PDB file of C-alpha atoms in Angstrom:
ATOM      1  CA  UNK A   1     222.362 -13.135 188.221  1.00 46.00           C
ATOM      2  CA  UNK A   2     223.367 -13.241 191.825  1.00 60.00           C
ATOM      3  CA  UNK A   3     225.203 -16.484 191.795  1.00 66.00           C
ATOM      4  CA  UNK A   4     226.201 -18.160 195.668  1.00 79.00           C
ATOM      5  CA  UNK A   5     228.773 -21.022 196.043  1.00 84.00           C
ATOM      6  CA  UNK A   6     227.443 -24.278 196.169  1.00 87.00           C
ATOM      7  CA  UNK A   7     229.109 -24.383 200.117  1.00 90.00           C
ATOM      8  CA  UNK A   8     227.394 -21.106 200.869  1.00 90.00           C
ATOM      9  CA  UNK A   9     223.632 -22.266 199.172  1.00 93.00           C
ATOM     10  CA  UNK A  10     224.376 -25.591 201.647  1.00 93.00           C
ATOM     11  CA  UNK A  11     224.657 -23.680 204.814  1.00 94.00           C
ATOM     12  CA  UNK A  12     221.665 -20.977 204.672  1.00 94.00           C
ATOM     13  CA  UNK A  13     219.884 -24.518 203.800  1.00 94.00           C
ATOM     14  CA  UNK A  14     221.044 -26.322 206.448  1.00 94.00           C
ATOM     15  CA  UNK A  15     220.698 -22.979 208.830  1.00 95.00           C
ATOM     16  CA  UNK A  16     216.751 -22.851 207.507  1.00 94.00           C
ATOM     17  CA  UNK A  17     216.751 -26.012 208.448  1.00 92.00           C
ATOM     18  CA  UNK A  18     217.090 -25.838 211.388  1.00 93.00           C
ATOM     19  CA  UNK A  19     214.565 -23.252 211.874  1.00 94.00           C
ATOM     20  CA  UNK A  20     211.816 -25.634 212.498  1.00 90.00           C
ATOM     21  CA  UNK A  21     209.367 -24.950 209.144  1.00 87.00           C
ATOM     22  CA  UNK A  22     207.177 -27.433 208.800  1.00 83.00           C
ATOM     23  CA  UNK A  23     208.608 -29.589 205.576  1.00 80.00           C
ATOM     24  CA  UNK A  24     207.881 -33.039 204.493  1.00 78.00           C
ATOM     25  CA  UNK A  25     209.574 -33.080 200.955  1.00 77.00           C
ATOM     26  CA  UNK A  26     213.264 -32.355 200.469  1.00 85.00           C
ATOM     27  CA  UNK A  27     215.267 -29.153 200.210  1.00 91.00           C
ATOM     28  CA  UNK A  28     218.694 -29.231 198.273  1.00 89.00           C
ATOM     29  CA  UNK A  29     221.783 -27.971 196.388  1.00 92.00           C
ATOM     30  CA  UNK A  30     222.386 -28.600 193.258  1.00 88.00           C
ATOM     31  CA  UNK A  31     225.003 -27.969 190.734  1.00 82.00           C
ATOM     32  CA  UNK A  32     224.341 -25.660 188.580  1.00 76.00           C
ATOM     33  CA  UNK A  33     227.242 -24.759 185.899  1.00 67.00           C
ATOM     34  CA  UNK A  34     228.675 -21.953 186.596  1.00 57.00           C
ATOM     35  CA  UNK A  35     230.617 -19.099 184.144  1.00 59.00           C
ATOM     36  CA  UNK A  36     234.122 -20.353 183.506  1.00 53.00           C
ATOM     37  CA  UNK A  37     233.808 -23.185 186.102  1.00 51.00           C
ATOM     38  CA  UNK A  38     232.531 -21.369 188.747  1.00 55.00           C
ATOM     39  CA  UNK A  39     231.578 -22.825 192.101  1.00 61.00           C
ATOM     40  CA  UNK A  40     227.687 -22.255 191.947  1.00 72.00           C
ATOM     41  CA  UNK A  41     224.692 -24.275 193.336  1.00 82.00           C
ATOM     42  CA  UNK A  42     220.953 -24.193 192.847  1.00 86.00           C
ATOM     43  CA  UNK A  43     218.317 -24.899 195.477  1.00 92.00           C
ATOM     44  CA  UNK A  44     215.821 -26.992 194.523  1.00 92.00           C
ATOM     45  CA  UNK A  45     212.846 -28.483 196.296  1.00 90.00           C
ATOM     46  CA  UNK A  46     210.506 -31.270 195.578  1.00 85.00           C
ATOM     47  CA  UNK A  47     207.300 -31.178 197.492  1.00 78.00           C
ATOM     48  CA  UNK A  48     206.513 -34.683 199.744  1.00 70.00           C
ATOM     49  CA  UNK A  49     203.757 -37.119 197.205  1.00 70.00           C
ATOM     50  CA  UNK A  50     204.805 -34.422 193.873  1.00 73.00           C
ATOM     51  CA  UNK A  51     207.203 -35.544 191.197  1.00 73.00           C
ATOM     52  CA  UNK A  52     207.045 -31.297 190.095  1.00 79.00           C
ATOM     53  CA  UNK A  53     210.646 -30.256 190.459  1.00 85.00           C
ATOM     54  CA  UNK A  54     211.072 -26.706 191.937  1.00 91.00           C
ATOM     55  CA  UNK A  55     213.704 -24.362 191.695  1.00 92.00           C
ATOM     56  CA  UNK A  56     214.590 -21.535 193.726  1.00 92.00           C
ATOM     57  CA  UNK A  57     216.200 -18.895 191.874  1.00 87.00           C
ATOM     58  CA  UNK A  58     218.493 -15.769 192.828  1.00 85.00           C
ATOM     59  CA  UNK A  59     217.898 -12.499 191.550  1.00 82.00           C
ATOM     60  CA  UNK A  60     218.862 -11.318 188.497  1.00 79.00           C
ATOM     61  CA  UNK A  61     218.855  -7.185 187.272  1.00 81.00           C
ATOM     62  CA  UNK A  62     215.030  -7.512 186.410  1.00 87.00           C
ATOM     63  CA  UNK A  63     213.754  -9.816 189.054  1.00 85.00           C
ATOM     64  CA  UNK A  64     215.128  -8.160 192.557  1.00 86.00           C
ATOM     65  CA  UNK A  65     214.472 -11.296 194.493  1.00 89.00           C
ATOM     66  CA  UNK A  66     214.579 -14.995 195.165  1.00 91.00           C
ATOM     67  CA  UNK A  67     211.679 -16.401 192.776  1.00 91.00           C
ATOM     68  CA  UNK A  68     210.612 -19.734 192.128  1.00 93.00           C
ATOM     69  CA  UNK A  69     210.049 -21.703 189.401  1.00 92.00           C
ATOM     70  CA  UNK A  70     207.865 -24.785 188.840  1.00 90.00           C
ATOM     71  CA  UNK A  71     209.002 -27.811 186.229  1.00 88.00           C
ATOM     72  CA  UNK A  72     206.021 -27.831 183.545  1.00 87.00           C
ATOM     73  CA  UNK A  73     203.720 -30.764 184.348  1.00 82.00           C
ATOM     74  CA  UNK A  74     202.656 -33.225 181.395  1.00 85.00           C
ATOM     75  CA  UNK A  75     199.338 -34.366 183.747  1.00 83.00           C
ATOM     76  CA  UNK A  76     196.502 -33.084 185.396  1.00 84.00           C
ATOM     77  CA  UNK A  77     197.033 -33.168 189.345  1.00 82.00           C
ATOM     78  CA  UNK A  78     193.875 -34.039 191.276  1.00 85.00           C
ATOM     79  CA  UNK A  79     193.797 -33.558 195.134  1.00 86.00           C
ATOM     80  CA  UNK A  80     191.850 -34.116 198.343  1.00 90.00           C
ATOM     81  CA  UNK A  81     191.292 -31.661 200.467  1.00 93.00           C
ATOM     82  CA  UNK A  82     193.678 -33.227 203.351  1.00 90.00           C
ATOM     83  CA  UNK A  83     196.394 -33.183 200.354  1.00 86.00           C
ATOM     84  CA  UNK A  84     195.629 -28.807 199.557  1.00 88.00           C
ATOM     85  CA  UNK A  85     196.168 -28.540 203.599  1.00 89.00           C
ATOM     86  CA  UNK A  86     199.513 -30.087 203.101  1.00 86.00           C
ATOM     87  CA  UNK A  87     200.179 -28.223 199.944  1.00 86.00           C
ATOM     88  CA  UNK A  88     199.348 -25.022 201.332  1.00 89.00           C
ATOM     89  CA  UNK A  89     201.728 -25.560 204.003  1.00 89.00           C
ATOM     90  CA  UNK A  90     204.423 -27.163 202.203  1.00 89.00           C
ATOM     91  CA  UNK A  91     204.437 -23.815 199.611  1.00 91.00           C
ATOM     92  CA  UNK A  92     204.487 -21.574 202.564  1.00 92.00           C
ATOM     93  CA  UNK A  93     207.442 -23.242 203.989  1.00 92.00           C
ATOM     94  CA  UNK A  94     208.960 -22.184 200.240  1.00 93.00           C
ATOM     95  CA  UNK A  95     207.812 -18.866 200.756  1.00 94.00           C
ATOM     96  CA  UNK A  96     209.613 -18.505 203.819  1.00 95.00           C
ATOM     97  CA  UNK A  97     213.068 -20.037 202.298  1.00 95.00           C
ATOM     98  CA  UNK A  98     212.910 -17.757 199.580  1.00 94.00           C
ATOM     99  CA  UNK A  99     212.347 -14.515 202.063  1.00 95.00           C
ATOM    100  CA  UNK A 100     215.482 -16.327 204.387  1.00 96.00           C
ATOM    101  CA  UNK A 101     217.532 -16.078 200.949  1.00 94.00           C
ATOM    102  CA  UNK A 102     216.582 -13.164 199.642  1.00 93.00           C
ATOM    103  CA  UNK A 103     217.974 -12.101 203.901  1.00 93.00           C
ATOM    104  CA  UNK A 104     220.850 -13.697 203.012  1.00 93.00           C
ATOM    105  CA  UNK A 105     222.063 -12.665 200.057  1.00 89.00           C
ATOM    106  CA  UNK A 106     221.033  -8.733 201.227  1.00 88.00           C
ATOM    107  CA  UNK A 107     223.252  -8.922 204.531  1.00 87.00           C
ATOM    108  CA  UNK A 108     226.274 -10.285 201.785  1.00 80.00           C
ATOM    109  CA  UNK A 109     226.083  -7.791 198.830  1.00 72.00           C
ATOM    110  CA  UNK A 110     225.710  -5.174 202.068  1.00 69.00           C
ATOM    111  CA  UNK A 111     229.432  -6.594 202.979  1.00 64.00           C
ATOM    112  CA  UNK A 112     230.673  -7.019 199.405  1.00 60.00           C
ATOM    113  CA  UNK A 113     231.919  -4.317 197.689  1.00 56.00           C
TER     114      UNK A 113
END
């Protein structure tokens, strides 16, 4: 797996940030724990009214890009419509980090040899 520093994962946050998505839960970087103490972060992202944890995962050899994955929920989640709209938007907005990653970690390993 692709691992980023945990300073690196902060900036493209903070950098699609500032991009202007629409977002109303929280983006982040977490520690992750790294091979032989290494300096690596997670993003993670919890949508606004959801206790679902999501993480945003670098590729790995089988899995080219950025993917996401979804905590397992113990209960049924019942919605309004207004609440889908908001959904629908919030998971877009994670569809567009995960493309800005998947950028960013192209335009490194283009630079890394």
């Amino acid at each position: 797996m692709a691992f980023h520093s945990i300073s690196t994962l902060e900036s493209w946050v903070a950098e699609f940030e500032r991009l202007g998505y629409p977002l109303h839960g929280a983006i982040r970087v977490i520690v992750q724990d790294g091979e032989a103490g290494a300096d690596t972060g997670l993003v993670a992202m919890r949508m606004f009214d959801s206790p679902t944890e999501i993480y945003i995962e670098p590729p790995t050899e089988s899995r080219p890009e950025w993917t996401v994955m979804f905590e397992p929920r113990t209960e049924p989640v019942r919605l309004g419509a207004s609440a889908v709209k908001a959904l629908a938007s919030e998971l877009a907005t994670l569809s567009a980090l995960c493309a800005f990653l998947q950028q960013k970690s192209e335009a490194i390993s283009r630079y890394t040899p």
